[in-house]
Every structure is written in structure tokens, then in C-alpha cells.
mmCIF file of C-alpha atoms and ligand atoms in Angstrom:
data_model
loop_
_atom_site.group_PDB
_atom_site.id
_atom_site.type_symbol
_atom_site.label_atom_id
_atom_site.label_comp_id
_atom_site.label_asym_id
_atom_site.label_seq_id
_atom_site.Cartn_x
_atom_site.Cartn_y
_atom_site.Cartn_z
ATOM 1 C CA MET A 1 0.000 0.000 0.000
ATOM 2 C CA LEU A 2 2.730 2.437 0.991
ATOM 3 C CA GLU A 3 4.562 1.675 -2.211
ATOM 4 C CA ARG A 4 1.554 2.437 -4.324
ATOM 5 C CA ILE A 5 1.012 5.684 -2.495
ATOM 6 C CA ASN A 6 4.584 6.710 -3.195
ATOM 7 C CA SER A 7 4.456 5.824 -6.873
ATOM 8 C CA LEU A 8 1.209 7.781 -7.282
ATOM 9 C CA LEU A 9 2.840 10.778 -5.566
ATOM 10 C CA ALA A 10 5.670 10.633 -8.095
ATOM 11 C CA GLU A 11 3.234 10.333 -10.983
ATOM 12 C CA ILE A 12 1.183 13.293 -9.764
ATOM 13 C CA ALA A 13 4.280 15.452 -9.371
ATOM 14 C CA GLU A 14 5.232 14.706 -12.991
ATOM 15 C CA ALA A 15 1.757 15.243 -14.480
ATOM 16 C CA LYS A 16 1.263 18.035 -17.008
ATOM 17 C CA ALA A 17 -1.777 19.398 -18.862
ATOM 18 C CA VAL A 18 -1.887 21.867 -21.734
ATOM 19 C CA THR A 19 -5.516 21.498 -22.701
ATOM 20 C CA ALA A 20 -8.701 21.289 -20.672
ATOM 21 C CA GLU A 21 -9.111 17.686 -21.871
ATOM 22 C CA GLU A 22 -5.764 16.740 -20.390
ATOM 23 C CA ALA A 23 -6.672 18.272 -17.050
ATOM 24 C CA GLU A 24 -9.912 16.324 -17.144
ATOM 25 C CA ALA A 25 -8.002 13.107 -17.907
ATOM 26 C CA PHE A 26 -5.905 13.778 -14.806
ATOM 27 C CA ARG A 27 -9.031 14.135 -12.704
ATOM 28 C CA ILE A 28 -10.528 10.934 -14.068
ATOM 29 C CA ARG A 29 -7.327 8.958 -13.583
ATOM 30 C CA PHE A 30 -6.720 10.012 -9.984
ATOM 31 C CA LEU A 31 -9.782 11.560 -8.409
ATOM 32 C CA SER A 32 -12.989 10.343 -10.058
ATOM 33 C CA LYS A 33 -15.113 7.686 -8.357
ATOM 34 C CA LYS A 34 -13.299 4.855 -10.076
ATOM 35 C CA GLY A 35 -9.935 6.646 -10.053
ATOM 36 C CA GLN A 36 -6.735 5.452 -8.361
ATOM 37 C CA ILE A 37 -7.114 7.376 -5.125
ATOM 38 C CA PRO A 38 -10.711 6.407 -4.287
ATOM 39 C CA GLU A 39 -9.638 2.840 -5.107
ATOM 40 C CA LEU A 40 -6.935 3.047 -2.432
ATOM 41 C CA PHE A 41 -9.482 4.383 0.040
ATOM 42 C CA GLU A 42 -11.563 1.322 -0.788
ATOM 43 C CA GLU A 43 -8.639 -1.001 -0.013
ATOM 44 C CA PHE A 44 -7.867 0.922 3.174
ATOM 45 C CA ARG A 45 -10.664 -1.013 4.857
ATOM 46 C CA ASN A 46 -8.527 -4.165 4.730
ATOM 47 C CA VAL A 47 -5.404 -2.619 6.237
ATOM 48 C CA ALA A 48 -4.357 -4.157 9.537
ATOM 49 C CA PRO A 49 -5.612 -2.056 12.488
ATOM 50 C CA GLU A 50 -2.128 -1.242 13.800
ATOM 51 C CA ALA A 51 -1.062 0.235 10.393
ATOM 52 C CA LYS A 52 -4.291 2.168 9.861
ATOM 53 C CA LYS A 53 -3.122 5.342 11.533
ATOM 54 C CA GLU A 54 0.070 5.791 9.512
ATOM 55 C CA ILE A 55 -1.432 4.793 6.187
ATOM 56 C CA GLY A 56 -4.577 6.858 6.778
ATOM 57 C CA VAL A 57 -2.515 10.038 7.197
ATOM 58 C CA LYS A 58 -0.516 9.318 4.030
ATOM 59 C CA LEU A 59 -3.634 8.530 2.056
ATOM 60 C CA ASN A 60 -5.351 11.782 3.044
ATOM 61 C CA ASN A 61 -2.174 13.639 2.221
ATOM 62 C CA LEU A 62 -2.080 12.006 -1.221
ATOM 63 C CA LYS A 63 -5.656 12.998 -1.926
ATOM 64 C CA GLN A 64 -4.971 16.601 -0.972
ATOM 65 C CA ILE A 65 -1.876 16.770 -3.163
ATOM 66 C CA ALA A 66 -3.830 15.381 -6.137
ATOM 67 C CA LEU A 67 -6.610 17.936 -5.625
ATOM 68 C CA ASP A 68 -4.133 20.805 -5.357
ATOM 69 C CA LYS A 69 -2.367 19.663 -8.505
ATOM 70 C CA TYR A 70 -5.663 19.391 -10.398
ATOM 71 C CA ASN A 71 -6.626 22.938 -9.413
ATOM 72 C CA LEU A 72 -3.193 24.186 -10.409
ATOM 73 C CA LEU A 73 -3.429 22.543 -13.844
ATOM 74 C CA ARG A 74 -6.845 24.080 -14.437
ATOM 75 C CA SER A 75 -5.827 27.559 -13.400
ATOM 76 C CA GLU A 76 -2.783 27.380 -15.692
ATOM 77 C CA ILE A 77 -5.041 26.506 -18.609
ATOM 78 C CA SER A 78 -7.619 29.226 -17.952
ATOM 79 C CA SER A 79 -5.020 31.965 -17.488
ATOM 80 C CA ALA A 80 -3.054 30.909 -20.583
ATOM 81 C CA GLY A 81 -5.682 32.562 -22.819
ATOM 82 C CA SER A 82 -5.031 35.988 -21.383
ATOM 83 C CA GLU A 83 -1.270 35.901 -21.788
ATOM 84 C CA PRO A 84 -0.032 38.402 -24.360
ATOM 85 C CA GLY A 85 0.078 36.758 -27.754
ATOM 86 C CA ASN A 86 -2.446 34.077 -26.817
ATOM 87 C CA GLU A 87 -5.647 36.072 -27.365
ATOM 88 C CA ASP A 88 -8.005 34.949 -30.054
ATOM 89 C CA LEU A 89 -8.447 38.142 -32.033
ATOM 90 C CA THR A 90 -11.198 36.661 -34.164
ATOM 91 C CA ARG A 91 -13.453 35.925 -31.192
ATOM 92 C CA PRO A 92 -16.653 38.070 -31.273
ATOM 93 C CA ALA A 93 -16.940 40.614 -28.449
ATOM 94 C CA PHE A 94 -19.027 39.830 -25.372
ATOM 95 C CA PRO A 95 -22.543 41.194 -26.018
ATOM 96 C CA TYR A 96 -23.541 44.290 -24.044
ATOM 97 C CA VAL A 97 -26.565 43.788 -21.854
ATOM 98 C CA LEU A 98 -28.849 46.642 -22.867
ATOM 99 C CA GLY A 99 -31.132 48.272 -20.343
ATOM 100 C CA SER A 100 -34.679 49.177 -21.247
ATOM 101 C CA ARG A 101 -36.507 52.465 -21.463
ATOM 102 C CA HIS A 102 -38.723 53.306 -18.535
ATOM 103 C CA PRO A 103 -42.424 52.953 -19.472
ATOM 104 C CA ILE A 104 -43.053 56.563 -18.401
ATOM 105 C CA SER A 105 -40.322 57.714 -20.817
ATOM 106 C CA ILE A 106 -41.816 55.606 -23.609
ATOM 107 C CA ILE A 107 -45.246 57.243 -23.230
ATOM 108 C CA ARG A 108 -43.729 60.711 -22.751
ATOM 109 C CA ASN A 109 -41.756 60.332 -25.998
ATOM 110 C CA GLU A 110 -44.867 59.154 -27.778
ATOM 111 C CA ILE A 111 -46.779 62.272 -26.659
ATOM 112 C CA ILE A 112 -43.863 64.555 -27.589
ATOM 113 C CA ASP A 113 -43.606 62.940 -31.042
ATOM 114 C CA ILE A 114 -47.278 63.536 -31.774
ATOM 115 C CA PHE A 115 -47.106 67.247 -30.925
ATOM 116 C CA LYS A 116 -43.770 67.706 -32.688
ATOM 117 C CA ARG A 117 -45.444 66.600 -35.897
ATOM 118 C CA ILE A 118 -47.782 69.614 -35.741
ATOM 119 C CA GLY A 119 -45.072 72.132 -34.958
ATOM 120 C CA PHE A 120 -44.763 72.165 -31.155
ATOM 121 C CA THR A 121 -41.333 72.666 -29.618
ATOM 122 C CA VAL A 122 -40.256 71.125 -26.300
ATOM 123 C CA SER A 123 -39.396 73.403 -23.375
ATOM 124 C CA GLU A 124 -38.111 72.511 -19.949
ATOM 125 C CA GLY A 125 -37.783 74.374 -16.693
ATOM 126 C CA PRO A 126 -36.706 73.949 -13.061
ATOM 127 C CA GLU A 127 -38.370 71.485 -10.694
ATOM 128 C CA ILE A 128 -37.628 73.828 -7.801
ATOM 129 C CA GLU A 129 -39.752 76.884 -8.542
ATOM 130 C CA ASP A 130 -40.896 80.073 -6.927
ATOM 131 C CA ASP A 131 -44.488 80.853 -6.064
ATOM 132 C CA ASP A 132 -44.539 83.557 -8.743
ATOM 133 C CA HIS A 133 -44.049 81.136 -11.669
ATOM 134 C CA ASN A 134 -46.011 78.263 -10.182
ATOM 135 C CA PHE A 135 -49.028 80.270 -8.955
ATOM 136 C CA THR A 136 -49.099 84.074 -9.025
ATOM 137 C CA LYS A 137 -48.468 84.629 -12.737
ATOM 138 C CA LEU A 138 -51.031 81.903 -13.453
ATOM 139 C CA ASN A 139 -53.799 83.955 -11.878
ATOM 140 C CA PHE A 140 -54.073 81.981 -8.634
ATOM 141 C CA ALA A 141 -55.739 84.225 -6.091
ATOM 142 C CA PRO A 142 -53.610 84.697 -2.960
ATOM 143 C CA GLU A 143 -55.986 82.576 -0.897
ATOM 144 C CA HIS A 144 -56.425 79.843 -3.554
ATOM 145 C CA PRO A 145 -56.534 76.425 -1.839
ATOM 146 C CA ALA A 146 -53.997 74.876 -4.275
ATOM 147 C CA ARG A 147 -51.294 77.017 -2.681
ATOM 148 C CA ASP A 148 -52.011 75.415 0.650
ATOM 149 C CA MET A 149 -49.405 73.337 2.447
ATOM 150 C CA GLN A 150 -51.741 70.347 1.940
ATOM 151 C CA ASP A 151 -50.907 70.249 -1.759
ATOM 152 C CA THR A 152 -47.604 71.988 -2.171
ATOM 153 C CA PHE A 153 -44.184 71.016 -0.894
ATOM 154 C CA TYR A 154 -42.632 74.277 0.238
ATOM 155 C CA ILE A 155 -38.871 74.524 0.508
ATOM 156 C CA SER A 156 -38.837 77.944 2.096
ATOM 157 C CA ARG A 157 -41.689 80.278 2.961
ATOM 158 C CA ILE A 158 -41.090 83.922 3.585
ATOM 159 C CA SER A 159 -44.147 84.266 5.790
ATOM 160 C CA ALA A 160 -45.943 81.406 7.497
ATOM 161 C CA GLU A 161 -49.411 82.922 7.009
ATOM 162 C CA ASP A 162 -49.419 84.512 3.580
ATOM 163 C CA SER A 163 -48.128 83.218 0.288
ATOM 164 C CA ASN A 164 -45.433 85.350 -1.265
ATOM 165 C CA PRO A 165 -44.119 85.434 -4.851
ATOM 166 C CA GLY A 166 -40.662 84.715 -3.432
ATOM 167 C CA ASP A 167 -41.635 81.469 -1.680
ATOM 168 C CA ILE A 168 -39.633 78.504 -2.962
ATOM 169 C CA LEU A 169 -41.436 75.232 -3.662
ATOM 170 C CA LEU A 170 -41.452 72.050 -5.724
ATOM 171 C CA ARG A 171 -43.508 72.779 -8.838
ATOM 172 C CA THR A 172 -47.005 71.317 -8.696
ATOM 173 C CA HIS A 173 -47.451 71.414 -12.505
ATOM 174 C CA THR A 174 -45.320 72.245 -15.550
ATOM 175 C CA SER A 175 -47.494 75.286 -16.335
ATOM 176 C CA SER A 176 -44.657 77.096 -14.548
ATOM 177 C CA VAL A 177 -42.452 76.327 -17.570
ATOM 178 C CA GLN A 178 -45.020 77.935 -19.864
ATOM 179 C CA VAL A 179 -44.864 81.131 -17.811
ATOM 180 C CA ARG A 180 -41.111 81.169 -18.378
ATOM 181 C CA VAL A 181 -41.604 80.636 -22.129
ATOM 182 C CA MET A 182 -44.173 83.476 -22.359
ATOM 183 C CA GLN A 183 -41.827 85.799 -20.483
ATOM 184 C CA THR A 184 -38.914 85.156 -22.830
ATOM 185 C CA GLN A 185 -40.467 84.460 -26.258
ATOM 186 C CA LYS A 186 -42.778 86.377 -28.549
ATOM 187 C CA PRO A 187 -45.906 84.829 -30.131
ATOM 188 C CA PRO A 188 -46.492 82.737 -32.106
ATOM 189 C CA ILE A 189 -45.662 80.257 -29.355
ATOM 190 C CA ARG A 190 -46.292 76.567 -29.778
ATOM 191 C CA THR A 191 -44.624 74.499 -27.091
ATOM 192 C CA ILE A 192 -45.055 71.512 -24.835
ATOM 193 C CA SER A 193 -43.381 71.051 -21.467
ATOM 194 C CA PRO A 194 -42.868 67.531 -20.191
ATOM 195 C CA GLY A 195 -41.576 67.057 -16.680
ATOM 196 C CA ARG A 196 -41.778 65.796 -13.143
ATOM 197 C CA VAL A 197 -44.157 67.461 -10.704
ATOM 198 C CA PHE A 198 -44.788 67.174 -6.982
ATOM 199 C CA ARG A 199 -47.904 67.261 -4.807
ATOM 200 C CA ASN A 200 -48.317 66.428 -1.186
ATOM 201 C CA GLU A 201 -50.555 63.380 -1.616
ATOM 202 C CA ALA A 202 -50.705 60.104 0.269
ATOM 203 C CA ILE A 203 -49.034 57.365 -1.802
ATOM 204 C CA SER A 204 -51.385 54.609 -2.970
ATOM 205 C CA ALA A 205 -51.964 52.374 -5.990
ATOM 206 C CA ARG A 206 -53.703 55.279 -7.765
ATOM 207 C CA ALA A 207 -51.805 58.356 -6.523
ATOM 208 C CA HIS A 208 -48.235 59.395 -5.811
ATOM 209 C CA CYS A 209 -46.575 62.545 -4.514
ATOM 210 C CA ILE A 210 -44.315 62.563 -7.582
ATOM 211 C CA PHE A 211 -45.722 62.195 -11.082
ATOM 212 C CA HIS A 212 -45.139 63.304 -14.666
ATOM 213 C CA GLN A 213 -46.976 65.702 -16.921
ATOM 214 C CA VAL A 214 -46.935 67.028 -20.440
ATOM 215 C CA GLU A 215 -48.501 70.469 -20.744
ATOM 216 C CA GLY A 216 -49.019 72.397 -23.971
ATOM 217 C CA LEU A 217 -49.371 76.069 -24.905
ATOM 218 C CA TYR A 218 -50.345 77.717 -28.181
ATOM 219 C CA ILE A 219 -50.454 81.519 -28.501
ATOM 220 C CA ASP A 220 -51.000 83.499 -31.678
ATOM 221 C CA GLU A 221 -53.471 85.919 -33.211
ATOM 222 C CA ASN A 222 -57.000 84.516 -33.615
ATOM 223 C CA VAL A 223 -56.456 81.240 -31.772
ATOM 224 C CA SER A 224 -59.914 79.904 -30.889
ATOM 225 C CA PHE A 225 -61.520 77.169 -28.846
ATOM 226 C CA ALA A 226 -62.137 75.326 -32.138
ATOM 227 C CA ASP A 227 -58.345 75.172 -32.652
ATOM 228 C CA LEU A 228 -57.989 73.716 -29.168
ATOM 229 C CA ARG A 229 -60.592 71.068 -29.862
ATOM 230 C CA GLN A 230 -59.122 70.049 -33.233
ATOM 231 C CA THR A 231 -55.604 69.867 -31.822
ATOM 232 C CA LEU A 232 -56.763 67.639 -28.988
ATOM 233 C CA LEU A 233 -58.804 65.463 -31.326
ATOM 234 C CA PHE A 234 -55.719 64.988 -33.518
ATOM 235 C CA PHE A 235 -53.708 64.075 -30.428
ATOM 236 C CA ALA A 236 -56.316 61.609 -29.140
ATOM 237 C CA ARG A 237 -56.554 59.827 -32.512
ATOM 238 C CA GLU A 238 -52.776 59.518 -32.822
ATOM 239 C CA MET A 239 -52.380 58.379 -29.246
ATOM 240 C CA TYR A 240 -55.382 56.095 -28.724
ATOM 241 C CA GLY A 241 -56.407 55.081 -32.269
ATOM 242 C CA LYS A 242 -58.391 56.421 -35.207
ATOM 243 C CA ASP A 243 -61.797 55.418 -33.831
ATOM 244 C CA ILE A 244 -61.420 57.222 -30.527
ATOM 245 C CA LYS A 245 -64.069 59.785 -29.561
ATOM 246 C CA ILE A 246 -63.477 62.811 -27.353
ATOM 247 C CA ARG A 247 -65.776 64.941 -25.241
ATOM 248 C CA LEU A 248 -65.137 68.213 -23.440
ATOM 249 C CA ARG A 249 -66.773 68.913 -20.095
ATOM 250 C CA PRO A 250 -66.833 72.385 -18.505
ATOM 251 C CA SER A 251 -64.310 72.725 -15.698
ATOM 252 C CA PHE A 252 -62.324 75.328 -13.781
ATOM 253 C CA PHE A 253 -58.658 76.340 -13.683
ATOM 254 C CA PRO A 254 -57.505 79.798 -12.547
ATOM 255 C CA PHE A 255 -55.284 80.200 -15.616
ATOM 256 C CA THR A 256 -57.822 79.342 -18.332
ATOM 257 C CA GLU A 257 -61.253 80.749 -19.229
ATOM 258 C CA PRO A 258 -63.280 78.943 -20.395
ATOM 259 C CA SER A 259 -61.827 75.716 -19.009
ATOM 260 C CA ALA A 260 -62.643 72.128 -19.836
ATOM 261 C CA GLU A 261 -61.748 68.580 -19.060
ATOM 262 C CA MET A 262 -61.309 66.136 -21.907
ATOM 263 C CA ASP A 263 -62.484 62.527 -21.817
ATOM 264 C CA VAL A 264 -61.725 59.893 -24.433
ATOM 265 C CA SER A 265 -63.948 56.908 -25.137
ATOM 266 C CA CYS A 266 -62.651 53.952 -23.130
ATOM 267 C CA SER A 267 -60.028 52.136 -25.197
ATOM 268 C CA ILE A 268 -60.482 48.944 -23.189
ATOM 269 C CA CYS A 269 -64.220 48.345 -23.809
ATOM 270 C CA GLY A 270 -64.665 50.653 -26.810
ATOM 271 C CA GLY A 271 -67.142 52.796 -24.869
ATOM 272 C CA LYS A 272 -69.504 49.987 -23.859
ATOM 273 C CA GLY A 273 -68.588 50.200 -20.177
ATOM 274 C CA CYS A 274 -66.112 48.176 -18.105
ATOM 275 C CA ASN A 275 -64.466 48.315 -14.703
ATOM 276 C CA VAL A 276 -61.571 50.463 -16.010
ATOM 277 C CA CYS A 277 -63.935 53.285 -17.068
ATOM 278 C CA LYS A 278 -66.233 52.513 -14.112
ATOM 279 C CA TYR A 279 -69.003 51.639 -16.587
ATOM 280 C CA THR A 280 -69.215 55.197 -17.961
ATOM 281 C CA GLY A 281 -67.562 54.411 -21.305
ATOM 282 C CA TRP A 282 -65.258 57.447 -20.840
ATOM 283 C CA LEU A 283 -61.806 58.077 -19.386
ATOM 284 C CA GLU A 284 -60.635 61.460 -18.180
ATOM 285 C CA VAL A 285 -57.273 62.305 -19.754
ATOM 286 C CA LEU A 286 -56.519 66.035 -19.581
ATOM 287 C CA GLY A 287 -57.424 69.556 -18.508
ATOM 288 C CA CYS A 288 -57.493 72.431 -20.990
ATOM 289 C CA GLY A 289 -58.860 75.866 -21.816
ATOM 290 C CA MET A 290 -58.248 79.283 -23.358
ATOM 291 C CA VAL A 291 -55.385 81.095 -21.630
ATOM 292 C CA HIS A 292 -56.818 83.691 -19.226
ATOM 293 C CA PRO A 293 -56.102 87.300 -20.320
ATOM 294 C CA ASN A 294 -54.671 87.965 -16.833
ATOM 295 C CA VAL A 295 -52.020 85.297 -17.461
ATOM 296 C CA LEU A 296 -51.044 86.757 -20.843
ATOM 297 C CA GLU A 297 -50.763 90.248 -19.350
ATOM 298 C CA ALA A 298 -48.789 89.038 -16.317
ATOM 299 C CA CYS A 299 -46.288 87.469 -18.712
ATOM 300 C CA GLY A 300 -45.961 90.546 -20.923
ATOM 301 C CA ILE A 301 -48.192 89.480 -23.830
ATOM 302 C CA ASP A 302 -50.828 91.849 -25.214
ATOM 303 C CA SER A 303 -54.148 90.121 -24.509
ATOM 304 C CA ARG A 304 -56.043 92.325 -27.011
ATOM 305 C CA LYS A 305 -53.847 91.144 -29.857
ATOM 306 C CA TYR A 306 -53.182 87.546 -28.872
ATOM 307 C CA THR A 307 -55.219 84.615 -27.642
ATOM 308 C CA GLY A 308 -54.126 81.091 -26.879
ATOM 309 C CA PHE A 309 -55.009 77.713 -25.515
ATOM 310 C CA ALA A 310 -53.318 75.467 -22.980
ATOM 311 C CA PHE A 311 -53.718 71.883 -21.910
ATOM 312 C CA GLY A 312 -52.075 69.551 -19.431
ATOM 313 C CA MET A 313 -52.083 65.815 -18.831
ATOM 314 C CA GLY A 314 -50.496 63.271 -16.534
ATOM 315 C CA ILE A 315 -48.350 60.518 -18.048
ATOM 316 C CA GLU A 316 -48.871 57.817 -15.418
ATOM 317 C CA ARG A 317 -52.569 57.267 -16.146
ATOM 318 C CA PRO A 318 -52.211 56.578 -19.908
ATOM 319 C CA ALA A 319 -49.140 54.440 -19.132
ATOM 320 C CA MET A 320 -51.196 52.369 -16.677
ATOM 321 C CA LEU A 321 -53.917 51.910 -19.291
ATOM 322 C CA LYS A 322 -51.570 51.057 -22.103
ATOM 323 C CA TYR A 323 -49.537 48.508 -20.173
ATOM 324 C CA GLN A 324 -52.389 47.372 -17.923
ATOM 325 C CA VAL A 325 -50.415 48.166 -14.800
ATOM 326 C CA ASN A 326 -52.786 48.433 -11.861
ATOM 327 C CA ASP A 327 -50.412 49.856 -9.255
ATOM 328 C CA LEU A 328 -48.813 53.226 -9.939
ATOM 329 C CA ARG A 329 -46.084 52.604 -7.366
ATOM 330 C CA LEU A 330 -44.440 50.081 -9.688
ATOM 331 C CA TYR A 331 -43.358 53.000 -11.879
ATOM 332 C CA PHE A 332 -41.324 54.468 -9.040
ATOM 333 C CA GLU A 333 -39.739 51.409 -7.449
ATOM 334 C CA ASN A 334 -37.572 50.629 -10.483
ATOM 335 C CA ASP A 335 -37.493 46.908 -9.823
ATOM 336 C CA VAL A 336 -35.548 45.500 -12.795
ATOM 337 C CA ARG A 337 -37.928 42.542 -13.062
ATOM 338 C CA PHE A 338 -40.709 45.050 -13.796
ATOM 339 C CA LEU A 339 -38.651 47.302 -16.082
ATOM 340 C CA GLU A 340 -37.199 44.422 -18.120
ATOM 341 C CA GLN A 341 -40.653 43.724 -19.503
ATOM 342 C CA PHE A 342 -40.490 46.923 -21.554
ATOM 343 C CA ASN A 343 -37.210 46.270 -23.347
ATOM 344 C CA THR A 344 -38.857 45.375 -26.645
ATOM 345 C CA ALA A 345 -39.991 48.957 -26.978
ATOM 346 C CA PHE A 346 -36.611 50.347 -28.011
HETATM 347 N N1 LIG B 1 -51.950 72.652 -14.899
HETATM 348 C C1 LIG B 1 -53.106 71.830 -14.820
HETATM 349 C C2 LIG B 1 -52.831 70.712 -13.808
HETATM 350 O O1 LIG B 1 -51.762 70.556 -13.345
HETATM 351 C C3 LIG B 1 -53.476 71.220 -16.139
HETATM 352 C C4 LIG B 1 -53.918 72.239 -17.150
HETATM 353 C C5 LIG B 1 -53.012 72.842 -17.975
HETATM 354 C C6 LIG B 1 -55.261 72.617 -17.261
HETATM 355 C C7 LIG B 1 -53.393 73.781 -18.890
HETATM 356 C C8 LIG B 1 -55.656 73.534 -18.168
HETATM 357 C C9 LIG B 1 -54.749 74.116 -18.987
HETATM 358 O O2 LIG B 1 -53.714 69.984 -13.462
#
């Protein structure tokens, strides 16, 4: 037994392997179930009890040496490829794992594309705004409830009781961007402002304190409510399909007069009534109206010469409908397992 152990030790010390197959042959010869070393362990049972201790130690030692040698052979083979001169220059590169676009970005780009086709530009502005751009210039009365701490995240307030044009806050809509555009550009103005907005709302499956909007503004001479309606009809058909119907319901916003809310016929049931449209056949998609003369004047535009329309919509709601996502929070958690499902949309 001792002799065989010694001759195996010598053999193992001599062993060489250049290819992976040779390393595998080494493993099979010495270490596999039917290999030399397990065979010796098998025979070890018959060794006389007084010799067991000495031979047992040697046998374990042999096994360890064989394992170490096997690992050494394998590591020599796998590192050989990276030695200078050994690279395979014809091997194709490792593929990049591409990420996917966020569903909110996909829908936002779709909306932007539609309005770009009819001559709207894209304008952006700061998420941290002052009260003047977010409220005052948009004809919000000083005591208007939307300015309240309930809805607005204030960063700094000059006075705790009264709102002040200098108060700093997180914008509650991207209409603030349109104020900036009106202050710096001359009509005709045709622009949309996509962006992230903030409202102090409890987070649930249907509402979040952060969401996304696209708002639009069109100012020129002789712009009428009919232009607003046709523009929105064009948008709805491009976005939701040729057969979609729209309806405008009277509404109120401080910055538009008259104001309306637009519904589209439910794209899930085709207007027949289902649980998505709460059996009304209609889905509310945006707010709109003719820009209030006070807003034009506050932004330095002559309200006797120019008129205009504005509209604003959230992005999360259409994204939920399109992808049949029933919990808004999924859009904000950025779990890759959720996001990966959109990677065909590139
Ligand atoms: N700014 C409004 C909102 O955030 C949407 C809107 C924009 C309504 C323009 C009318 C005109 O809800």
C-alpha cells in the first residue's frame, strides 16, 4: 500500500496538462469515483488495524496533493488565454446587456412625437420653482386652496401665514415652464413642457406625490376654442387610435377661461362600459382651456392682440392603461424585473 502511495505521488508530481481535456483526464485517472485514489481508500478497509493510523494520514495527504495539482493545472489553462500573444483576435466581443426604457419615458416620448409633428417645440424648466411662476403669474388668487401646504411642498416660505411670490417650492405642474416661455419668447408660441411634478398626496396604488406631466401652450393671433378642440382630437386619434371619440366637459382652472376637461372613449371596452372606465364608457385624460387674459398680461403678452389655448395631462394614467399596470407605485420602485418587460420597446 505504501509503495503504491509513493508511486502515485511521483506520478502526480510529474503530471502536465496543456488542454482542458488533459486536465480532465488527470481528474478521471486520480480523483474520479473509479480513479486510483478512491480505489486506495476502498482497499484501506482491509489494512491491519495497527497500520491504519500511519497509512490513513498518508492517504489523506495524497488525496490533498492530487486535488491541489488538479486545481493548479486548471488555473494554468484558464489563465493561458489571457497571456499576451495568446488572445483569439477573431473571437466576437461579449454582447452588451442593454437596459430598457422606462415605461413613463416611452409614453412621454410618444406624446412629444405627436405634438412635434404639428409644430410644437419642447421646453423645460426647473423642478424647484418660486411661487410667482407656479401660482401668481397663473392667476391663482392669494388665498387659492392649491397654494395650501396640503398640496404643495414648500422649501422655504417667507411668511408662514401669507403666500409670497418669493416662496420657494417644488412645482405642482409644468405650467410654470409655460410662464417662463411666455416671459422670454414672442408669439407665435407653440410648445409643450414635459416634466416631473410634486404634490403632497398620500401614496397609494392610484396616486403618488411625484408624477409626470406634459402640458401644452399655443399663442398666436386669432387662436380659438375650435383650434384647441381640433388639436386635442388629432392628439387623441394619434395616441389612442383612429376610432377614438373625445368629449369636453366644462371645468375650472384659474389660468384658463373657459376651461374644460377632456375625456376619451374607453379604449379597453370601446365605450360599452367596463371596470376600467367605471361603466361610464369614458376616461378622463386632460385639462385644458383658453389662456386667461390675466395670465397673458402678467407674462408681458398683449391680450387684445393675442389669444391662446393650454392643456395639461399626466403621463402615469395613460401608461397604466396602455400597459395594464394596476399599481402606480411600480413606476417608481424601479425593480428590474418590472422594467425588463419593456425592453422590446426600443
Ligand atoms: N396645470 C393643470 C394641472 O396641473 C393642467 C392644465 C393645464 C389645465 C393647462 C388647463 C390648462 O392639473
